[in-house]
Short mmCIF file of C-alpha atoms in Angstrom, two decimals:
data_model
loop_
_atom_site.label_atom_id
_atom_site.label_comp_id
_atom_site.label_asym_id
_atom_site.label_seq_id
_atom_site.Cartn_x
_atom_site.Cartn_y
_atom_site.Cartn_z
CA UNK A 134 0.28 -0.05 0.02
CA UNK A 135 1.16 3.31 -0.53
CA UNK A 136 1.70 5.34 2.67
CA UNK A 137 0.06 8.48 2.78
CA UNK A 138 1.44 11.08 5.56
CA UNK A 139 0.64 11.34 9.10
CA UNK A 140 -0.74 15.02 8.93
CA UNK A 141 -3.02 14.10 5.97
CA UNK A 142 -5.58 12.94 8.53
CA UNK A 143 -5.38 15.97 10.81
CA UNK A 144 -5.21 18.27 7.82
CA UNK A 145 -8.36 16.64 6.09
CA UNK A 146 -10.47 16.18 9.23
CA UNK A 147 -9.67 19.77 10.50
CA UNK A 148 -11.16 21.00 6.88
CA UNK A 149 -13.98 18.56 7.48
CA UNK A 150 -14.96 19.95 10.62
CA UNK A 151 -14.51 23.56 9.53
CA UNK A 152 -16.98 23.12 6.81
CA UNK A 153 -19.19 21.82 9.38
CA UNK A 154 -19.01 24.62 11.25
CA UNK A 155 -19.73 27.62 8.58
CA UNK A 156 -22.06 25.16 6.54
CA UNK A 157 -24.19 24.90 9.73
CA UNK A 158 -23.67 28.50 11.52
CA UNK A 159 -22.17 30.87 8.66
CA UNK A 160 -19.85 33.46 9.40
CA UNK A 161 -21.00 37.23 9.94
CA UNK A 162 -20.05 40.44 11.11
CA UNK A 163 -19.99 43.99 11.77
CA UNK A 164 -19.42 46.73 9.46
CA UNK A 165 -20.47 49.81 11.55
CA UNK A 166 -24.03 49.23 12.06
CA UNK A 167 -24.39 46.97 9.30
CA UNK A 168 -24.07 43.28 9.72
CA UNK A 169 -22.33 41.07 7.17
CA UNK A 170 -22.62 37.58 6.22
CA UNK A 171 -19.29 36.49 4.76
CA UNK A 172 -20.45 32.96 4.38
CA UNK A 173 -23.66 31.35 4.60
CA UNK A 174 -25.01 28.84 6.93
CA UNK A 175 -28.23 26.80 8.01
CA UNK A 176 -30.17 30.11 8.79
CA UNK A 177 -29.90 31.33 5.28
CA UNK A 178 -31.64 28.43 4.30
CA UNK A 179 -34.95 29.68 2.00
CA UNK A 180 -37.90 26.68 2.95
CA UNK A 181 -40.27 25.97 0.73
CA UNK A 182 -44.25 26.40 0.98
CA UNK A 183 -44.91 23.50 2.71
CA UNK A 184 -42.89 24.28 5.18
CA UNK A 185 -42.90 27.58 5.88
CA UNK A 186 -45.74 28.96 4.06
CA UNK A 187 -45.53 31.96 1.27
CA UNK A 188 -47.54 34.16 -0.28
CA UNK A 189 -49.50 34.88 -2.88
CA UNK A 190 -49.65 37.71 -5.53
CA UNK A 191 -51.83 38.81 -8.49
CA UNK A 192 -49.83 41.12 -11.00
CA UNK A 193 -51.73 42.73 -13.57
CA UNK A 194 -50.30 45.62 -16.61
CA UNK A 195 -50.28 49.14 -15.12
CA UNK A 196 -52.10 50.44 -18.17
CA UNK A 197 -55.61 50.74 -18.68
CA UNK A 198 -55.07 48.96 -22.45
CA UNK A 199 -55.60 45.22 -23.02
CA UNK A 200 -52.74 43.41 -23.12
CA UNK A 201 -52.00 40.85 -25.96
CA UNK A 202 -51.45 37.23 -25.08
CA UNK A 203 -47.56 37.51 -26.70
CA UNK A 204 -47.08 40.39 -23.65
CA UNK A 205 -48.64 38.28 -20.66
CA UNK A 206 -46.57 34.73 -21.91
CA UNK A 207 -43.92 37.36 -22.08
CA UNK A 208 -44.26 39.44 -18.21
CA UNK A 209 -45.05 35.53 -16.98
CA UNK A 210 -41.71 33.96 -17.86
CA UNK A 211 -39.51 37.58 -16.99
CA UNK A 212 -41.27 36.28 -13.64
CA UNK A 213 -40.09 33.27 -13.68
CA UNK A 214 -36.51 33.87 -14.41
CA UNK A 215 -36.82 36.00 -11.48
CA UNK A 216 -37.88 33.28 -9.38
CA UNK A 217 -36.02 30.63 -10.72
CA UNK A 218 -32.83 33.13 -10.76
CA UNK A 219 -33.01 33.29 -6.89
CA UNK A 220 -33.38 29.47 -7.03
CA UNK A 221 -37.24 29.43 -5.76
CA UNK A 222 -37.87 26.37 -7.60
CA UNK A 223 -41.02 25.99 -4.96
CA UNK A 224 -43.54 27.89 -6.85
CA UNK A 225 -45.99 27.79 -8.97
CA UNK A 226 -47.11 31.12 -11.70
CA UNK A 227 -50.32 30.83 -13.71
CA UNK A 228 -51.64 33.05 -16.80
CA UNK A 229 -55.01 34.57 -17.31
CA UNK A 230 -55.40 35.74 -20.35
CA UNK A 231 -58.95 37.23 -19.78
CA UNK A 232 -58.38 39.21 -17.47
CA UNK A 233 -54.60 39.97 -18.07
CA UNK A 234 -53.73 38.65 -15.12
CA UNK A 235 -50.11 36.15 -13.62
CA UNK A 236 -50.84 34.77 -10.87
CA UNK A 237 -47.98 33.63 -8.43
CA UNK A 238 -47.32 31.64 -5.64
CA UNK A 239 -43.37 31.43 -3.71
CA UNK A 240 -42.09 30.50 -0.17
CA UNK A 241 -41.41 33.09 2.26
CA UNK A 242 -37.84 34.17 2.31
CA UNK A 243 -35.59 32.44 4.96
CA UNK A 244 -34.87 35.69 7.31
CA UNK A 245 -38.77 36.53 6.89
CA UNK A 246 -40.00 37.71 10.09
CA UNK A 247 -42.77 40.43 9.79
CA UNK A 248 -44.43 37.92 7.21
CA UNK A 249 -45.98 40.82 5.62
CA UNK A 250 -47.08 39.64 2.02
CA UNK A 251 -46.99 43.10 0.39
CA UNK A 252 -43.36 43.29 1.17
CA UNK A 253 -42.53 39.75 0.51
CA UNK A 254 -43.39 40.52 -3.55
CA UNK A 255 -41.22 43.31 -3.78
CA UNK A 256 -38.60 41.00 -4.00
CA UNK A 257 -39.56 39.81 -7.54
CA UNK A 258 -39.17 42.87 -8.32
CA UNK A 259 -42.27 43.26 -10.46
CA UNK A 260 -42.57 47.00 -10.83
CA UNK A 261 -39.07 47.37 -11.55
CA UNK A 262 -38.15 48.76 -15.09
CA UNK A 263 -34.36 48.30 -16.82
CA UNK A 264 -32.88 51.33 -18.40
CA UNK A 265 -29.49 52.34 -20.35
CA UNK A 266 -28.76 56.43 -19.85
CA UNK A 267 -26.55 58.60 -21.04
CA UNK A 268 -23.46 59.42 -18.52
CA UNK A 269 -23.64 58.66 -14.86
CA UNK A 270 -25.26 61.41 -12.67
CA UNK A 271 -27.03 60.51 -9.50
CA UNK A 272 -28.80 62.74 -6.66
CA UNK A 273 -28.10 60.74 -3.67
CA UNK A 274 -25.67 57.79 -1.93
CA UNK A 275 -26.61 55.32 0.49
CA UNK A 276 -25.41 52.43 2.04
CA UNK A 277 -26.44 48.90 0.97
CA UNK A 278 -26.99 45.76 3.77
CA UNK A 279 -23.66 44.61 2.20
CA UNK A 280 -21.92 48.33 3.14
CA UNK A 281 -21.11 48.83 -0.33
CA UNK A 282 -22.43 52.08 -1.46
CA UNK A 283 -25.75 52.09 -4.07
CA UNK A 284 -26.52 55.42 -6.11
CA UNK A 285 -29.87 56.42 -5.94
CA UNK A 286 -31.96 58.70 -8.12
CA UNK A 287 -30.11 60.06 -12.25
CA UNK A 288 -30.56 63.76 -12.78
CA UNK A 289 -29.46 66.04 -15.42
CA UNK A 290 -28.46 64.47 -19.09
CA UNK A 291 -28.23 60.81 -17.56
CA UNK A 292 -32.11 61.40 -16.17
CA UNK A 293 -33.79 62.46 -19.36
CA UNK A 294 -31.51 60.56 -22.23
CA UNK A 295 -32.68 57.00 -21.75
CA UNK A 296 -30.65 55.40 -24.49
CA UNK A 297 -32.17 51.96 -23.94
CA UNK A 298 -35.16 49.87 -21.67
CA UNK A 299 -35.67 46.50 -20.52
CA UNK A 300 -37.68 45.46 -23.87
CA UNK A 301 -34.68 45.99 -26.29
CA UNK A 302 -32.78 43.52 -24.26
CA UNK A 303 -33.23 39.84 -26.41
CA UNK A 304 -30.29 38.25 -23.39
CA UNK A 305 -27.84 38.91 -20.64
CA UNK A 306 -25.61 35.71 -19.91
CA UNK A 307 -22.69 35.42 -17.43
CA UNK A 308 -19.31 34.27 -19.64
CA UNK A 309 -15.79 33.31 -18.96
CA UNK A 310 -12.78 35.16 -20.88
CA UNK A 311 -9.11 35.80 -21.16
CA UNK A 312 -8.08 38.80 -20.11
CA UNK A 313 -5.43 39.78 -22.82
CA UNK A 314 -3.27 41.91 -20.37
CA UNK A 315 -2.87 39.49 -17.50
CA UNK A 316 -4.02 36.13 -18.77
CA UNK A 317 -6.06 35.49 -15.99
CA UNK A 318 -9.39 34.27 -17.07
CA UNK A 319 -12.32 36.55 -15.37
CA UNK A 320 -15.96 36.92 -16.12
CA UNK A 321 -18.36 39.34 -18.30
CA UNK A 322 -21.84 39.71 -19.04
CA UNK A 323 -22.42 39.16 -22.77
CA UNK A 324 -25.08 41.09 -23.92
CA UNK A 325 -27.69 40.39 -27.09
CA UNK A 326 -30.12 42.98 -28.12
CA UNK A 327 -32.96 43.35 -29.85
CA UNK A 328 -33.39 44.71 -34.13
CA UNK A 329 -34.81 48.00 -32.87
CA UNK A 330 -32.21 48.10 -29.85
CA UNK A 331 -29.24 47.42 -31.80
CA UNK A 332 -30.00 50.29 -34.44
CA UNK A 333 -30.31 52.32 -31.22
CA UNK A 334 -27.09 51.37 -29.35
CA UNK A 335 -24.80 51.37 -32.79
CA UNK A 336 -26.38 55.39 -32.58
CA UNK A 337 -25.21 56.03 -29.07
CA UNK A 338 -22.38 54.16 -28.89
CA UNK A 339 -20.77 56.19 -32.03
CA UNK A 340 -21.19 59.54 -29.96
CA UNK A 341 -20.14 58.15 -26.80
CA UNK A 342 -17.12 56.87 -27.66
CA UNK A 343 -15.57 56.81 -24.69
CA UNK A 344 -17.76 57.78 -22.13
CA UNK A 345 -20.17 55.96 -19.69
CA UNK A 346 -23.66 54.45 -20.34
CA UNK A 347 -24.99 53.32 -17.24
CA UNK A 348 -27.53 50.40 -16.71
CA UNK A 349 -30.55 51.61 -13.64
CA UNK A 350 -33.18 49.70 -12.19
CA UNK A 351 -35.90 51.89 -11.68
CA UNK A 352 -33.70 54.58 -10.09
CA UNK A 353 -31.35 52.40 -8.90
CA UNK A 354 -27.54 52.19 -10.46
CA UNK A 355 -26.50 48.38 -11.23
CA UNK A 356 -23.68 49.24 -13.87
CA UNK A 357 -22.01 52.18 -15.09
CA UNK A 358 -19.47 50.78 -18.10
CA UNK A 359 -17.86 52.48 -20.14
CA UNK A 360 -18.12 52.67 -24.20
CA UNK A 361 -14.53 51.26 -25.63
CA UNK A 362 -15.99 51.14 -29.42
CA UNK A 363 -18.95 51.47 -31.06
CA UNK A 364 -21.05 48.44 -31.39
CA UNK A 365 -23.46 47.92 -34.52
CA UNK A 366 -23.99 44.45 -34.29
CA UNK A 367 -26.57 44.31 -31.19
CA UNK A 368 -23.54 42.27 -29.37
CA UNK A 369 -21.40 43.46 -26.38
CA UNK A 370 -19.99 42.56 -23.05
CA UNK A 371 -19.74 44.29 -19.82
CA UNK A 372 -16.23 44.03 -18.14
CA UNK A 373 -14.86 45.13 -14.98
CA UNK A 374 -12.75 42.47 -12.92
CA UNK A 375 -16.14 40.54 -12.21
CA UNK A 376 -16.24 37.82 -9.86
CA UNK A 377 -18.09 34.80 -11.10
CA UNK A 378 -21.02 35.73 -8.55
CA UNK A 379 -20.65 39.20 -9.27
CA UNK A 380 -21.47 38.96 -13.30
CA UNK A 381 -24.22 36.05 -12.53
CA UNK A 382 -26.24 38.70 -10.53
CA UNK A 383 -25.75 41.34 -13.14
CA UNK A 384 -27.05 39.47 -16.02
CA UNK A 385 -29.64 37.89 -13.90
CA UNK A 386 -30.27 42.00 -12.80
CA UNK A 387 -30.59 42.48 -16.42
CA UNK A 388 -32.76 39.60 -17.73
CA UNK A 389 -35.10 40.00 -15.24
CA UNK A 390 -36.10 44.16 -15.93
CA UNK A 391 -36.77 43.44 -19.39
CA UNK A 392 -40.39 43.50 -18.72
CA UNK A 393 -42.84 44.47 -21.55
CA UNK A 394 -44.51 46.93 -19.16
CA UNK A 395 -44.67 47.41 -15.23
CA UNK A 396 -47.27 45.36 -13.83
CA UNK A 397 -49.04 46.08 -10.89
CA UNK A 398 -49.97 44.28 -7.69
CA UNK A 399 -53.77 43.55 -7.29
CA UNK A 400 -54.22 41.67 -4.88
CA UNK A 401 -52.30 39.84 -2.68
CA UNK A 402 -52.74 37.08 0.10
CA UNK A 403 -50.57 34.46 2.70
CA UNK A 404 -50.61 30.86 2.67
CA UNK A 405 -50.34 28.37 5.34
CA UNK A 406 -47.36 25.72 5.20
CA UNK A 407 -48.61 22.63 5.08
CA UNK A 408 -46.05 21.46 7.59
CA UNK A 409 -45.07 24.22 9.60
CA UNK A 410 -42.19 25.29 11.41
CA UNK A 411 -42.99 22.66 14.48
CA UNK A 412 -42.97 19.93 12.06
CA UNK A 413 -39.16 21.39 11.13
CA UNK A 414 -38.05 21.36 14.79
CA UNK A 415 -39.28 17.71 15.01
CA UNK A 416 -37.36 16.71 12.18
CA UNK A 417 -34.19 18.50 13.02
CA UNK A 418 -34.69 16.82 16.56
CA UNK A 419 -35.55 13.76 14.95
CA UNK A 420 -32.69 13.93 12.59
CA UNK A 421 -30.23 14.49 15.29
CA UNK A 422 -31.39 11.28 17.52
CA UNK A 423 -30.75 9.42 14.18
CA UNK A 424 -27.63 10.31 13.33
CA UNK A 425 -26.43 9.72 17.10
CA UNK A 426 -27.32 6.57 16.74
CA UNK A 427 -25.33 5.92 13.73
CA UNK A 428 -22.18 7.05 15.28
CA UNK A 429 -22.93 4.68 18.30
CA UNK A 430 -23.31 1.90 15.50
CA UNK A 431 -20.72 2.67 13.32
CA UNK A 432 -18.13 2.62 16.37
CA UNK A 433 -19.39 -0.48 17.96
CA UNK A 434 -19.30 -2.37 15.04
CA UNK A 435 -16.25 -1.10 12.82
CA UNK A 436 -13.77 0.54 15.54
CA UNK A 437 -11.46 3.42 14.56
CA UNK A 438 -13.33 3.05 10.65
CA UNK A 439 -16.74 3.81 12.06
CA UNK A 440 -15.20 6.97 13.91
CA UNK A 441 -13.09 8.83 10.52
CA UNK A 442 -16.90 7.10 8.72
CA UNK A 443 -18.54 9.83 11.57
CA UNK A 444 -16.02 12.73 10.41
CA UNK A 445 -16.49 11.92 6.42
CA UNK A 446 -20.57 12.17 7.19
CA UNK A 447 -20.00 15.22 9.02
CA UNK A 448 -18.42 16.30 5.42
CA UNK A 449 -21.25 14.94 3.60
CA UNK A 450 -24.53 16.50 5.20
CA UNK A 451 -22.47 20.11 5.39
CA UNK A 452 -22.15 19.86 1.98
CA UNK A 453 -25.68 18.59 1.24
CA UNK A 454 -26.85 22.11 3.38
CA UNK A 455 -24.23 23.97 1.74
CA UNK A 456 -25.40 23.48 -1.39
CA UNK A 457 -28.41 24.90 -0.86
CA UNK A 458 -27.72 27.87 1.60
CA UNK A 459 -25.69 29.70 -0.93
CA UNK A 460 -22.20 28.92 0.88
CA UNK A 461 -20.75 28.92 -2.68
CA UNK A 462 -20.19 32.10 -4.13
CA UNK A 463 -21.08 30.08 -7.61
CA UNK A 464 -24.06 28.36 -6.19
CA UNK A 465 -26.84 30.65 -5.34
CA UNK A 466 -29.30 29.73 -2.24
CA UNK A 467 -31.74 26.85 -3.38
CA UNK A 468 -35.56 26.27 -2.54
CA UNK A 469 -35.27 23.52 0.20
CA UNK A 470 -38.77 21.27 0.24
CA UNK A 471 -39.79 18.72 2.11
CA UNK A 472 -38.61 16.57 -0.89
CA UNK A 473 -35.40 17.94 -0.75
CA UNK A 474 -34.98 17.07 2.89
CA UNK A 475 -35.86 13.59 1.93
CA UNK A 476 -33.38 13.80 -0.79
CA UNK A 477 -30.54 14.52 1.79
CA UNK A 478 -31.78 11.70 3.75
CA UNK A 479 -31.59 8.98 1.59
CA UNK A 480 -28.17 10.23 0.12
CA UNK A 481 -26.81 10.40 4.12
CA UNK A 482 -27.82 6.76 3.94
CA UNK A 483 -25.78 5.78 0.65
CA UNK A 484 -22.88 7.87 2.85
CA UNK A 485 -23.04 5.44 5.34
CA UNK A 486 -23.34 2.78 3.57
CA UNK A 487 -20.26 3.32 1.25
CA UNK A 488 -18.03 3.25 4.29
CA UNK A 489 -20.09 0.25 5.70
CA UNK A 490 -18.84 -1.68 2.78
CA UNK A 491 -15.49 -0.28 2.69
CA UNK A 492 -15.40 -1.20 6.75
CA UNK A 493 -16.57 -4.33 6.10
CA UNK A 494 -14.01 -5.44 2.65
CA UNK A 495 -10.65 -4.28 5.10
CA UNK A 496 -12.13 -6.34 8.05
CA UNK A 497 -12.58 -9.39 5.80
CA UNK A 498 -9.01 -9.21 4.56
CA UNK A 499 -7.52 -9.03 7.51
CA UNK A 500 -9.27 -12.08 8.89
CA UNK A 501 -7.96 -13.75 5.38
CA UNK A 502 -5.17 -13.04 7.31
CA UNK A 503 -3.64 -9.77 5.33
CA UNK A 504 -1.23 -7.36 6.69
CA UNK A 505 -3.22 -4.47 7.89
CA UNK A 506 -1.62 -2.30 4.85
CA UNK A 507 -2.43 -4.79 2.55
CA UNK A 508 -6.09 -5.35 3.89
CA UNK A 509 -6.17 -1.53 3.78
CA UNK A 510 -5.27 -1.25 0.30
CA UNK A 511 -7.36 -4.66 -0.99
CA UNK A 512 -10.36 -3.38 0.76
CA UNK A 513 -10.52 -0.21 -0.90
CA UNK A 514 -10.19 -2.00 -4.34
CA UNK A 515 -12.46 -4.57 -2.95
CA UNK A 516 -15.18 -1.59 -2.35
CA UNK A 517 -14.26 0.76 -4.70
CA UNK A 518 -16.63 -0.82 -7.69
CA UNK A 519 -19.12 -1.44 -6.00
CA UNK A 520 -20.12 1.88 -4.32
CA UNK A 521 -19.63 3.25 -7.65
CA UNK A 522 -21.97 0.80 -9.42
CA UNK A 523 -24.48 2.03 -6.89
CA UNK A 524 -23.83 5.66 -6.41
CA UNK A 525 -23.43 6.08 -10.39
CA UNK A 526 -27.62 5.15 -10.64
CA UNK A 527 -28.27 7.11 -8.41
CA UNK A 528 -26.57 9.86 -10.23
CA UNK A 529 -28.42 9.55 -13.27
CA UNK A 530 -32.14 9.20 -11.31
CA UNK A 531 -31.24 12.97 -10.09
CA UNK A 532 -30.10 14.34 -13.27
CA UNK A 533 -32.99 13.20 -15.21
CA UNK A 534 -34.75 14.14 -12.05
CA UNK A 535 -33.94 17.77 -12.53
CA UNK A 536 -34.04 17.85 -16.17
CA UNK A 537 -37.39 16.32 -17.38
CA UNK A 538 -38.89 17.69 -13.99
CA UNK A 539 -36.80 21.38 -14.14
CA UNK A 540 -39.25 24.81 -13.73
CA UNK A 541 -39.94 24.48 -17.66
CA UNK A 542 -40.42 22.34 -19.50
CA UNK A 543 -43.40 20.16 -20.99
CA UNK A 544 -44.20 17.86 -17.75
CA UNK A 545 -44.90 21.30 -15.66
CA UNK A 546 -47.96 21.66 -18.17
CA UNK A 547 -49.16 17.69 -16.98
CA UNK A 548 -48.20 17.86 -13.42
CA UNK A 549 -47.89 21.55 -12.07
CA UNK A 550 -44.66 23.98 -11.52
CA UNK A 551 -45.72 23.50 -7.81
CA UNK A 552 -45.02 19.05 -8.32
CA UNK A 553 -42.09 20.14 -10.89
CA UNK A 554 -40.82 22.17 -8.31
CA UNK A 555 -40.73 19.70 -5.83
CA UNK A 556 -39.02 17.09 -7.57
CA UNK A 557 -36.50 18.85 -8.79
CA UNK A 558 -35.59 20.15 -5.08
CA UNK A 559 -35.54 16.33 -4.79
CA UNK A 560 -33.24 15.49 -7.35
CA UNK A 561 -31.03 18.15 -6.73
CA UNK A 562 -30.62 17.47 -2.98
CA UNK A 563 -29.82 13.38 -3.88
CA UNK A 564 -27.47 14.86 -6.85
CA UNK A 565 -25.15 16.42 -4.34
CA UNK A 566 -25.48 14.62 -1.67
CA UNK A 567 -23.96 11.14 -4.51
CA UNK A 568 -21.09 13.79 -4.77
CA UNK A 569 -20.37 14.52 -1.09
CA UNK A 570 -20.68 10.96 -0.98
CA UNK A 571 -17.77 10.16 -3.62
CA UNK A 572 -16.08 13.48 -1.76
CA UNK A 573 -16.27 12.03 1.52
CA UNK A 574 -17.39 9.33 1.69
CA UNK A 575 -14.69 7.63 -0.50
CA UNK A 576 -11.63 9.60 -1.25
CA UNK A 577 -11.76 11.17 2.08
CA UNK A 578 -12.41 8.26 4.08
CA UNK A 579 -9.53 6.65 2.46
CA UNK A 580 -7.03 9.30 2.76
CA UNK A 581 -8.01 9.27 6.75
CA UNK A 582 -7.69 5.31 7.00
CA UNK A 583 -4.28 5.28 5.19
CA UNK A 584 -2.80 8.39 7.09
CA UNK A 585 -3.60 7.08 10.41
CA UNK A 586 -2.59 4.00 9.79
CA UNK A 587 0.75 5.32 10.18
CA UNK A 588 0.39 5.88 13.76
CA UNK A 589 1.48 3.43 16.38
CA UNK A 590 -1.41 3.76 18.23
CA UNK A 591 -3.52 2.20 15.15
CA UNK A 592 -1.52 -0.35 13.75
CA UNK A 593 -3.42 -2.78 16.18
CA UNK A 594 -5.90 -4.83 13.43
CA UNK A 595 -8.19 -5.41 16.37
CA UNK A 596 -9.32 -1.41 15.91
CA UNK A 597 -10.04 -2.33 11.97
CA UNK A 598 -12.15 -5.12 13.27
CA UNK A 599 -9.27 -8.03 12.90
CA UNK A 600 -8.36 -10.52 15.62
CA UNK A 601 -6.46 -8.93 19.19
CA UNK A 602 -2.28 -8.58 19.01
#
């Protein structure tokens, strides 16, 4: 067996424990009077309607003119984009063409305290309109919740000279490109304009080379790029040393502002949860008790490999919650429904199974007369494909559930948006859990086992299930 350095056990274990702590509690700080979240934890998870309840809102065009079916569909599509870009998958969205209405149901925010439906629907920015304006003149500057300045209310030429509106934007997406100066990979926002937008933008960029065209959502500036060249083909990019998260956020804001008309909220109400927070609390207690029982079983039955398996399981659980809370900057927060919790539980069960298979194989090799190093290596080799075959089939199922039951697909028409969103949540958490199983239950477990076996106190075969020495 190829030995793994002794410090590896402690390094891997400490990294897993840090992930577990930070993914559970998050890391927050104070910037003056403002609270800043550096790393999101479990408290930042947005729970689904079935657990936390939510809001029902009805949107209508802010005009007396009859809207066309195409306009209603366009507005509905933009609202759906706003929901999905915020990873709100547990929603229902309907169109009423006869009465010019769009009806949406979605869960409360994770930190909701007032449970005011009128305030909650502002998260969708239903009345926000996107504009590209000449110059970068503003009236006031305030400080946002993240401590960064927020520029509000255009003035002067910026207020009067509107170059493009949201309806002129065909698409906006985050893109990676290589900086020609530094050679480093960085991010930008790629824009594609409509036919009318292309013509207007070509005229503006020809006149404003070297000047700023600022981008506003209602009266809040969201970007202020400078024109570097004349753009005549309707395709351009916004560059500014963006991170992946910043580029994605800006692209989402631009896309979300492309409404064909302003919307007003004509009706809103609250939705009661089918389970409620008390059920969530009960599930939490049950989960802690179940995990404690699993830990005792693994320690008694498998001794040292069982102890290592417990550490690996903590990492897998932490990764599952980190993937839905917004812990990673490149993965936004995700609506966690009851089926989503079921996906996490199922994947944890498969993680336990993977560790048991490996521990049993090592134990069998020891009783067959192998040396400790030989038993660990042979046990790892013999168990890998059994674990791989069992997990890869679940990966395929998870991918299919996400692809087929995603927020927008043909099955949404057959089963309804709420059903597909719930199934999508199950597929997502199941897939993340299996990825965590390979990362922690297979890779991390084996590194820690080979590493700790190099210590003299851990060379006794009894610790691995063999005969006492």
